JSON list of C-alpha atoms in Angstrom, two decimals:
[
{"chain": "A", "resi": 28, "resn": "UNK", "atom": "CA", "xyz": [181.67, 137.46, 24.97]},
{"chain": "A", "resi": 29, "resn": "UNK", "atom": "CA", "xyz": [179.48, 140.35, 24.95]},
{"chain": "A", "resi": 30, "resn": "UNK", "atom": "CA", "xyz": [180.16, 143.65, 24.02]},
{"chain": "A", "resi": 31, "resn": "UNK", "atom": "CA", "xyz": [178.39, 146.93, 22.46]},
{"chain": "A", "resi": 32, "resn": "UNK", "atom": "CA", "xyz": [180.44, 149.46, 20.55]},
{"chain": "A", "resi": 33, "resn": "UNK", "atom": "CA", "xyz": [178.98, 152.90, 19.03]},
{"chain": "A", "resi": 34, "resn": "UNK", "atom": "CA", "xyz": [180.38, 155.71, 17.48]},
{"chain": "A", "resi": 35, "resn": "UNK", "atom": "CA", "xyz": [182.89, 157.23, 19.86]},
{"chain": "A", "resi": 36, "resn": "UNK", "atom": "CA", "xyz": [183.42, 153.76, 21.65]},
{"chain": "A", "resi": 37, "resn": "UNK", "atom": "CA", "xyz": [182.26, 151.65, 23.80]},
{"chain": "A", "resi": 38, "resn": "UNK", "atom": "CA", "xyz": [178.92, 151.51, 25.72]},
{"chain": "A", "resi": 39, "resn": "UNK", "atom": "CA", "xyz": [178.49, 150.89, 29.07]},
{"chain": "A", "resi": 40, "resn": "UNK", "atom": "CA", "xyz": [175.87, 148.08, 30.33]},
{"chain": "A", "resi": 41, "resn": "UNK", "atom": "CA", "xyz": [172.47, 149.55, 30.62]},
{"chain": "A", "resi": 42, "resn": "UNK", "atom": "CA", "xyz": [173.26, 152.11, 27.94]},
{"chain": "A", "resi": 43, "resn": "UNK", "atom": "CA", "xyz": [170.33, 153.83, 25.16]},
{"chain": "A", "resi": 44, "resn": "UNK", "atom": "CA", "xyz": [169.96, 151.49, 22.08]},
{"chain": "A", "resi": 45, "resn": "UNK", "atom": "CA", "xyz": [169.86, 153.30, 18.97]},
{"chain": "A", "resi": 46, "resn": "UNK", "atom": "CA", "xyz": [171.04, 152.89, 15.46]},
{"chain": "A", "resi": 47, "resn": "UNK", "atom": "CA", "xyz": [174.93, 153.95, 15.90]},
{"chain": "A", "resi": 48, "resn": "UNK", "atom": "CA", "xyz": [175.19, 150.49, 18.66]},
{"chain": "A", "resi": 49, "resn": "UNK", "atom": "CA", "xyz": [175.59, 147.54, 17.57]},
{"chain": "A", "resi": 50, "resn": "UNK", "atom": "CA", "xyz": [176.18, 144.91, 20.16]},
{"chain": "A", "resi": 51, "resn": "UNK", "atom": "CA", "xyz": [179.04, 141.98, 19.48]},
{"chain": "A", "resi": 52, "resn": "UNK", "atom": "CA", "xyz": [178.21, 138.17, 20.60]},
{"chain": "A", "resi": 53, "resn": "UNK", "atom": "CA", "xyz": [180.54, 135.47, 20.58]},
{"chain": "A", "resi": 54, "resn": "UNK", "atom": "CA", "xyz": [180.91, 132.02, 22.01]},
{"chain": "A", "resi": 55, "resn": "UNK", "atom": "CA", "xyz": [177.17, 131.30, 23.47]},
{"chain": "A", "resi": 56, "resn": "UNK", "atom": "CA", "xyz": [178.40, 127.75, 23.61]},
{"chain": "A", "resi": 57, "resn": "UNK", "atom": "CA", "xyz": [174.39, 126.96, 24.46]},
{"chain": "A", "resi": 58, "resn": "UNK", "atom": "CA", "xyz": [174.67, 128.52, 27.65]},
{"chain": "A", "resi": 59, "resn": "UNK", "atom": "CA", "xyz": [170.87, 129.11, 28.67]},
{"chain": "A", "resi": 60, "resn": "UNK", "atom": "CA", "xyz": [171.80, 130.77, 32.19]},
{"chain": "A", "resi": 61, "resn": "UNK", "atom": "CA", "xyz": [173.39, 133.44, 30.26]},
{"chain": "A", "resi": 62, "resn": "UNK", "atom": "CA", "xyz": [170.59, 134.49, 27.66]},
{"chain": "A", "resi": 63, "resn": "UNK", "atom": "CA", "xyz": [168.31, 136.66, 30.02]},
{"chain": "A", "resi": 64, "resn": "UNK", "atom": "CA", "xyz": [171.48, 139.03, 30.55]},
{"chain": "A", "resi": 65, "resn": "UNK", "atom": "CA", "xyz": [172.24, 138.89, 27.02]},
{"chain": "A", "resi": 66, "resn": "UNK", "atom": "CA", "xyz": [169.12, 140.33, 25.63]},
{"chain": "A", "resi": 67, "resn": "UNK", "atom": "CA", "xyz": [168.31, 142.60, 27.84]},
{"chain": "A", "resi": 68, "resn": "UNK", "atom": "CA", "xyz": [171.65, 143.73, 27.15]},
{"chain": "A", "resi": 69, "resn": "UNK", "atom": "CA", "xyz": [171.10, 143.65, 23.29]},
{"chain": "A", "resi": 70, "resn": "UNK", "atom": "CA", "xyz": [167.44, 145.24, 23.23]},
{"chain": "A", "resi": 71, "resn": "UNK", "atom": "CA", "xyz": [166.54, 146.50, 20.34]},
{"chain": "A", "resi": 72, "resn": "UNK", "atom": "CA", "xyz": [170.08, 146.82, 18.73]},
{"chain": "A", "resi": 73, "resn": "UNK", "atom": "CA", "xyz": [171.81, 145.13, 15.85]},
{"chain": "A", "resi": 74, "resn": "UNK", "atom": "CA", "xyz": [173.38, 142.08, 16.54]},
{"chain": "A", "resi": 75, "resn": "UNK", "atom": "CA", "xyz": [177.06, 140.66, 15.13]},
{"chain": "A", "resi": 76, "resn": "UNK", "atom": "CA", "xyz": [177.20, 137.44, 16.20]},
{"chain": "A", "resi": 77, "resn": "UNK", "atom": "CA", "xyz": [180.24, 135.74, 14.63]},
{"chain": "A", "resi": 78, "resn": "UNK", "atom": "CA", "xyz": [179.05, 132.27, 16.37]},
{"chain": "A", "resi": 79, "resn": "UNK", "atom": "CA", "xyz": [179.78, 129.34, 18.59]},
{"chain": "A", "resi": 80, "resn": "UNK", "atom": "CA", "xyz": [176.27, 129.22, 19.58]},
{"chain": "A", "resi": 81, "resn": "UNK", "atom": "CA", "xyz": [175.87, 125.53, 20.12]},
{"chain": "A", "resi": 82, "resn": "UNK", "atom": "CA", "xyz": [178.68, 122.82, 21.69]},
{"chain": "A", "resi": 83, "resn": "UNK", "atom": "CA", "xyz": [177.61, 120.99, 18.56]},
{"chain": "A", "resi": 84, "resn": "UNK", "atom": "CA", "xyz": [174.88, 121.48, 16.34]},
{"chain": "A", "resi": 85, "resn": "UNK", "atom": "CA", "xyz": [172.90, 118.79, 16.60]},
{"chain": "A", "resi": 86, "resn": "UNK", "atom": "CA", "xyz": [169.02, 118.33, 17.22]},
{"chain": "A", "resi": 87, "resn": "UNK", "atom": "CA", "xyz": [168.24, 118.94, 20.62]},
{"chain": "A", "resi": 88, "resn": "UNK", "atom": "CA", "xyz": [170.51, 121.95, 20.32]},
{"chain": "A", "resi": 89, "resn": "UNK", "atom": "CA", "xyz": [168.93, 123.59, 17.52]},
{"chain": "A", "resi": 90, "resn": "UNK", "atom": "CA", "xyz": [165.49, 122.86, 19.88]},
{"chain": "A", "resi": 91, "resn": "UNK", "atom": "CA", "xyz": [166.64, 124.25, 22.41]},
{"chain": "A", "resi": 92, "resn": "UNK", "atom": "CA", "xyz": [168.60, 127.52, 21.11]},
{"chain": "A", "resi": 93, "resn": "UNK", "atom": "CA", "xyz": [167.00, 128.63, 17.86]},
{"chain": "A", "resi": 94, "resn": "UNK", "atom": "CA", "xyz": [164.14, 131.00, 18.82]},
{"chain": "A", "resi": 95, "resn": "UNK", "atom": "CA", "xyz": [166.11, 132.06, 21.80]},
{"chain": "A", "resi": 96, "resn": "UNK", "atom": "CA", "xyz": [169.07, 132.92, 20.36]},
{"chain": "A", "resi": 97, "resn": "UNK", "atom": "CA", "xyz": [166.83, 134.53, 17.02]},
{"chain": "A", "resi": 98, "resn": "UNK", "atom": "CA", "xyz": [165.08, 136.31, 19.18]},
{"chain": "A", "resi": 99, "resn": "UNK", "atom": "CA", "xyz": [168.17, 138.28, 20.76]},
{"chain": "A", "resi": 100, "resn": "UNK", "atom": "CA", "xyz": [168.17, 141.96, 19.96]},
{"chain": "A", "resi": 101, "resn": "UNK", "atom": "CA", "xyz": [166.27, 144.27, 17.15]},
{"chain": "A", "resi": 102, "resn": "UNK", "atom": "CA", "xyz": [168.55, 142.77, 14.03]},
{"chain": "A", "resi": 103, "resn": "UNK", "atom": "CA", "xyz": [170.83, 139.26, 14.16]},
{"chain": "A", "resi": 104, "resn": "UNK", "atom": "CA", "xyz": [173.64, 139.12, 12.12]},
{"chain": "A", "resi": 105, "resn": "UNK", "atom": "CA", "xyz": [175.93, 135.57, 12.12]},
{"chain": "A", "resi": 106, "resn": "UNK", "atom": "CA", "xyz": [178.41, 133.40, 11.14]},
{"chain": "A", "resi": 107, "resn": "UNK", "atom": "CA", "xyz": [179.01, 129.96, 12.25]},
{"chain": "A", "resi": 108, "resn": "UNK", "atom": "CA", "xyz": [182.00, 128.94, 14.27]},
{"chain": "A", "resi": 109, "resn": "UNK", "atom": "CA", "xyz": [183.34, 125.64, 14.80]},
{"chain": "A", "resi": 110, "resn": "UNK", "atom": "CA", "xyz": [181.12, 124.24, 17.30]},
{"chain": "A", "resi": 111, "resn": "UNK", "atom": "CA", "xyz": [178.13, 125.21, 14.72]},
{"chain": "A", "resi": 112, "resn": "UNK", "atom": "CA", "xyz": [176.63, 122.92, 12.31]},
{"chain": "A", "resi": 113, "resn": "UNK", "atom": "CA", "xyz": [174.81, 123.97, 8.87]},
{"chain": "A", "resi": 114, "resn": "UNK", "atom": "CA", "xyz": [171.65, 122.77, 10.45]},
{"chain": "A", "resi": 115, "resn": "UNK", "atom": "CA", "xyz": [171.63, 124.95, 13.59]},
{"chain": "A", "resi": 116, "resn": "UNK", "atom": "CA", "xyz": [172.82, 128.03, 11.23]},
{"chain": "A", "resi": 117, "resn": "UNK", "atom": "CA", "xyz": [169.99, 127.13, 8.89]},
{"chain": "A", "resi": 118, "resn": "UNK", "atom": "CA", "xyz": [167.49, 127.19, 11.70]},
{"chain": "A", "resi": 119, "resn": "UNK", "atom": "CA", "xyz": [168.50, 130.53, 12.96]},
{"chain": "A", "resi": 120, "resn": "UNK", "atom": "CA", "xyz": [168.18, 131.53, 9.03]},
{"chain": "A", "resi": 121, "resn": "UNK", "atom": "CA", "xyz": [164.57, 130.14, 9.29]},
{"chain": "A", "resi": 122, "resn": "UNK", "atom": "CA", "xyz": [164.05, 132.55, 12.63]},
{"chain": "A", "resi": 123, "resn": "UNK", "atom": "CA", "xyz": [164.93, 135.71, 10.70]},
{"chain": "A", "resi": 124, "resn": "UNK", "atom": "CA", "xyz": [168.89, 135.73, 11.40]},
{"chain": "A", "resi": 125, "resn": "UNK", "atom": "CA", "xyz": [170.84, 136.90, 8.78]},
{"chain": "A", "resi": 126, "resn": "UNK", "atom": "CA", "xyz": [173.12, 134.40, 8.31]},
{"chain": "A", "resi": 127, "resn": "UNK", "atom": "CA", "xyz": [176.22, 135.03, 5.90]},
{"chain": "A", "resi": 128, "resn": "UNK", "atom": "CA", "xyz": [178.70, 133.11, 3.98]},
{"chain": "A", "resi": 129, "resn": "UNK", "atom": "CA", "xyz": [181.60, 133.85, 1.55]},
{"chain": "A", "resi": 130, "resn": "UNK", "atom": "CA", "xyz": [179.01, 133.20, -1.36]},
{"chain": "A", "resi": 131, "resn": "UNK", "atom": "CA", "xyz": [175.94, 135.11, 0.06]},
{"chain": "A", "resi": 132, "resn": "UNK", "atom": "CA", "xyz": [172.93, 134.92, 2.83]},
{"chain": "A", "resi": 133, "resn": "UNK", "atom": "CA", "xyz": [172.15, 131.40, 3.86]},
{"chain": "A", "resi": 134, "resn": "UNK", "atom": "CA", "xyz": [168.34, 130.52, 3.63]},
{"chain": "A", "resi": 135, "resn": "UNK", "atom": "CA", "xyz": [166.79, 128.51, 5.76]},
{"chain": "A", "resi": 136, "resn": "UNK", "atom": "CA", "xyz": [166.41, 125.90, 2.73]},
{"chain": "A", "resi": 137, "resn": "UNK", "atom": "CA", "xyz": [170.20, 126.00, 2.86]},
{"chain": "A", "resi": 138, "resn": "UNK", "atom": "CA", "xyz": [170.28, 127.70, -0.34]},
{"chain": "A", "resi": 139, "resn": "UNK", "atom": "CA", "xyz": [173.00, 130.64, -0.74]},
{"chain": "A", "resi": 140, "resn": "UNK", "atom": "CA", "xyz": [171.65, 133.78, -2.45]},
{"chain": "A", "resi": 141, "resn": "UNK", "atom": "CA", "xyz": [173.94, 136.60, -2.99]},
{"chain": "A", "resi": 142, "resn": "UNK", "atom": "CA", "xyz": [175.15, 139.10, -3.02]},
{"chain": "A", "resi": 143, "resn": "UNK", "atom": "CA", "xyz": [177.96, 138.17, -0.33]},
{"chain": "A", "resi": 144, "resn": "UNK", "atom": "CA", "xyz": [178.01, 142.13, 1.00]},
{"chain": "A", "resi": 145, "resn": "UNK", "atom": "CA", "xyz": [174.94, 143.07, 2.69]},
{"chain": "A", "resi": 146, "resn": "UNK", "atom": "CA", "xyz": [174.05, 146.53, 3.62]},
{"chain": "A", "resi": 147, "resn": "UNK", "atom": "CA", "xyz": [172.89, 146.55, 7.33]},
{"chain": "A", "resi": 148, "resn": "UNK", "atom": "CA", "xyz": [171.46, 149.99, 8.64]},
{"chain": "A", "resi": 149, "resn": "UNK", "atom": "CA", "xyz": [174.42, 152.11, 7.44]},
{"chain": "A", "resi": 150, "resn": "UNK", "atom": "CA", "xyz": [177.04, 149.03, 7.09]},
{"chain": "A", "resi": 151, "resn": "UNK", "atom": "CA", "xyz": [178.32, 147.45, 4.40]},
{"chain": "A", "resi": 152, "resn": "UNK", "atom": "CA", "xyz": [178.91, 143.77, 6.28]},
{"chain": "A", "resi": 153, "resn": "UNK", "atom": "CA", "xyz": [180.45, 140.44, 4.90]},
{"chain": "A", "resi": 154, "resn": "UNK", "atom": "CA", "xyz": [180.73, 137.01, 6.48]},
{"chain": "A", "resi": 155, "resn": "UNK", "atom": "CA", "xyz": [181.95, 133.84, 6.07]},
{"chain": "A", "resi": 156, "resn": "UNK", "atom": "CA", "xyz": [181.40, 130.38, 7.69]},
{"chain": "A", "resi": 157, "resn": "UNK", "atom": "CA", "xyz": [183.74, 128.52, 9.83]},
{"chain": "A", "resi": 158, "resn": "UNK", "atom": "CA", "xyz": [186.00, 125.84, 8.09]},
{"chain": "A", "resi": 159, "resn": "UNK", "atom": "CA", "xyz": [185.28, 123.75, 11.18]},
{"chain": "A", "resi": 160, "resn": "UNK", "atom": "CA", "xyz": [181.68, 124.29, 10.83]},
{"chain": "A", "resi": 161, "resn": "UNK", "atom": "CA", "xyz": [179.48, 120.95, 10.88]},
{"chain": "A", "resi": 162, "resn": "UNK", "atom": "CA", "xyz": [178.17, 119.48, 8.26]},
{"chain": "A", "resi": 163, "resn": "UNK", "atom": "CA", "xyz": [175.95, 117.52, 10.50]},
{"chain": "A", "resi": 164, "resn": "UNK", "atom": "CA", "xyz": [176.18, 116.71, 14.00]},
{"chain": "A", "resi": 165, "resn": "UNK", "atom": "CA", "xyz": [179.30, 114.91, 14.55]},
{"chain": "A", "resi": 166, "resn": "UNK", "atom": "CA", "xyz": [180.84, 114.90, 17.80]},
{"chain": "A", "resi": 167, "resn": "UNK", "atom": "CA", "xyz": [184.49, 114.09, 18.41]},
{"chain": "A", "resi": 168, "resn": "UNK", "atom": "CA", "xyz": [184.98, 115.63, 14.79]},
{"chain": "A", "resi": 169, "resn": "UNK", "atom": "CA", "xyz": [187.87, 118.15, 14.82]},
{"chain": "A", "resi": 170, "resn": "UNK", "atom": "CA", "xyz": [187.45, 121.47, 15.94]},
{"chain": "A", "resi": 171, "resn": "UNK", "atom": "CA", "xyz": [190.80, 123.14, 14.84]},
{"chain": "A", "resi": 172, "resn": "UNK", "atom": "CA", "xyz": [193.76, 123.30, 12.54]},
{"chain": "A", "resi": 173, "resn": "UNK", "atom": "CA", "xyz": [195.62, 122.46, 15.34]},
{"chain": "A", "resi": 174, "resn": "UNK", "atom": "CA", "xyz": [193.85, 119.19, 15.47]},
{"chain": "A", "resi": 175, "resn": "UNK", "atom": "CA", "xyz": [195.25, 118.34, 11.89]},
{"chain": "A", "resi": 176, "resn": "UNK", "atom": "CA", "xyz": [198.10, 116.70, 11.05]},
{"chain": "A", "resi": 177, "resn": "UNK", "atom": "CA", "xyz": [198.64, 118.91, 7.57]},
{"chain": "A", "resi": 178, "resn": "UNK", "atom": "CA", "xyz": [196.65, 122.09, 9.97]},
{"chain": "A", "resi": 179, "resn": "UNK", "atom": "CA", "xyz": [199.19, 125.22, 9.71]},
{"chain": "A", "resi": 180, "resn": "UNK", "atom": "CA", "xyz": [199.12, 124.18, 5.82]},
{"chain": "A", "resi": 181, "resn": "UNK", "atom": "CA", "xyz": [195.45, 123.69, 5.93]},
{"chain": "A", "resi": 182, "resn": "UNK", "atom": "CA", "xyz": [195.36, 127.55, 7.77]},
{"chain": "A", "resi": 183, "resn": "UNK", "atom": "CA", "xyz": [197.69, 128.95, 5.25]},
{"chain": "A", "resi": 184, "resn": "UNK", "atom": "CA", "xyz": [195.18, 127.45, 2.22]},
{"chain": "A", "resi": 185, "resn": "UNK", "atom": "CA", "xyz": [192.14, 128.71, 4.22]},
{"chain": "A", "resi": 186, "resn": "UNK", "atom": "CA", "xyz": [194.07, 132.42, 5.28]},
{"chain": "A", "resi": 187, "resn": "UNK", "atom": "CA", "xyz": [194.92, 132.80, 1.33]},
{"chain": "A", "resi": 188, "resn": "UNK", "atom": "CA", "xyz": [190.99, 131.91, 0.24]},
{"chain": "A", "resi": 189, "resn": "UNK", "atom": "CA", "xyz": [189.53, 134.20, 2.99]},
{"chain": "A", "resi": 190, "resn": "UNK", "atom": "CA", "xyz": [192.15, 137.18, 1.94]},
{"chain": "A", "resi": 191, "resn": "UNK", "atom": "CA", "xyz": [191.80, 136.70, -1.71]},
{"chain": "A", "resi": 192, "resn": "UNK", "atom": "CA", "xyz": [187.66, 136.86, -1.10]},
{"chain": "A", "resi": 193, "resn": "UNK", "atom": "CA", "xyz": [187.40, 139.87, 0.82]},
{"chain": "A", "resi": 194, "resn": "UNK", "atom": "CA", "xyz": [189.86, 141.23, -1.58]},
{"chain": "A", "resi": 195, "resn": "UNK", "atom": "CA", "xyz": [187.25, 140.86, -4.20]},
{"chain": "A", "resi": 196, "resn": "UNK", "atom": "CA", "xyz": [184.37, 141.97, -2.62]},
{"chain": "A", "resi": 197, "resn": "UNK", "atom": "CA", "xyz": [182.73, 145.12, -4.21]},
{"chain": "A", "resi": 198, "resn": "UNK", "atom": "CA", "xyz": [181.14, 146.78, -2.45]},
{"chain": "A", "resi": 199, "resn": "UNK", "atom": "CA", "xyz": [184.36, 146.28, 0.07]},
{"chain": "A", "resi": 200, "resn": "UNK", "atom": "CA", "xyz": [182.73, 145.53, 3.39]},
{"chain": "A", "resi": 201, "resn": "UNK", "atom": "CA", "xyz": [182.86, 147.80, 6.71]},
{"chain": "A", "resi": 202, "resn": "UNK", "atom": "CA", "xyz": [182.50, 144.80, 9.00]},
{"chain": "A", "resi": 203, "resn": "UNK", "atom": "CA", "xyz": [183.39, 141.57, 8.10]},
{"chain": "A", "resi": 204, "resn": "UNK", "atom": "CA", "xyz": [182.60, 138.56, 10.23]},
{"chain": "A", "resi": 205, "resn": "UNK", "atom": "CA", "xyz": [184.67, 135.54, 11.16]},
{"chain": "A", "resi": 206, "resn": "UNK", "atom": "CA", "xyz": [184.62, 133.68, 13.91]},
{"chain": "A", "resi": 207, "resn": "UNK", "atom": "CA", "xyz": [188.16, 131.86, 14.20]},
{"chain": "A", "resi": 208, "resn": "UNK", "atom": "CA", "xyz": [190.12, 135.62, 15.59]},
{"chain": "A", "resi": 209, "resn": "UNK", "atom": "CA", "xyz": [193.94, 133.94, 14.28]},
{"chain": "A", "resi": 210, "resn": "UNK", "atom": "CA", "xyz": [191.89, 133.27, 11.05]},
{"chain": "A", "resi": 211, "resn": "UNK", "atom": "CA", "xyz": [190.35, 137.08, 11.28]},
{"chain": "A", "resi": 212, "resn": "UNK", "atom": "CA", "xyz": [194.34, 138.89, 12.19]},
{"chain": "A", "resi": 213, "resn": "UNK", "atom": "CA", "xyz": [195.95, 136.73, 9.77]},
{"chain": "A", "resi": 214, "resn": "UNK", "atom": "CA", "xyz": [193.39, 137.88, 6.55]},
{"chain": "A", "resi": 215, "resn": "UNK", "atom": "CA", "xyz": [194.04, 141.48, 8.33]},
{"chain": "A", "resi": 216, "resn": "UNK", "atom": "CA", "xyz": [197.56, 141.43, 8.11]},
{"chain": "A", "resi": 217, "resn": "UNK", "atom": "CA", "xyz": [197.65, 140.53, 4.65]}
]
């Protein structure tokens, strides 16, 4: 998915960057064919990126996607989704991403420095990491609460910690990035 929104709406392919676009990208799923598209789309502009940028995380992903996918646009902002692992998001981190999680910005040490609500050009943004995200590379791991036997309890748990964060925040964010969208409505709703 790849999409660029400004004030006023949407912005058509091929459109000016400046600093009122910011250009959503979801669900690379390390697909290399689609990268030349994708920044020439994203230019110079800010970045969301609320992850899936690997199938899995693991070495010879974070080889082969890191400095591309760092090098997309003017600013990279990301969370990881559920085919991320901490090491892939920590490489990006490395690169110059700003990578966010409940607690803060992830460094590429894998340290977490606050504060959780970053100001990026004239937004107040928030993020937090996948449940599903990898701790290391471990395929055939689950990917889903649906893949759970105790999952739509495990959601509800995870739907009440998300709300009762970004409840909390202060600043309150403008943008807030998840990548799991039933996880994103539900803390919406609430």
């Amino acid at each position: 998915v790849i999409s660029a929104v400004e004030s006023g709406g949407a912005v058509p392919f091929g459109g000016a960057p400046d600093a009122s676009r910011a250009v959503l990208l979801s669900d690379l799923h390390a697909n290399l064919l689609a990268l030349p598209t994708i920044e020439r789309f994203a230019r110079s502009d800010t970045v969301f990126a609320p992850g899936d940028f690997g199938q899995e995380g693991g070495p010879g992903e974070i080889a082969l996607l890191a400095d591309r996918v760092a090098g997309i646009g003017g600013r990279m902002v990301a969370v990881s989704g559920n085919h991320d692992s901490r090491a892939l998001m920590r490489a990006l981190a490395r690169r110059g991403v700003l990578v966010l999680t409940e607690r803060g910005r992830l460094e590429g040490s894998g340290r977490v420095t606050g504060p959780p609500v970053r100001r990026v050009g004239g937004l107040l943004v928030a993020g937090a990491a996948d449940p599903f995200e990898a701790r290391a590379s471990q395929p055939g791991r689950p990917l889903s609460f649906d893949a759970l036997p105790d999952g739509d309890a495990r959601r509800e748990a995870t739907v009440a910690r998300l709300t009762a964060w970004l409840q909390g925040l202060d600043p309150a964010p403008y943008v807030v990035l998840l990548h799991e969208s039933s996880l994103a409505t539900a803390v919406a709703q609430r």
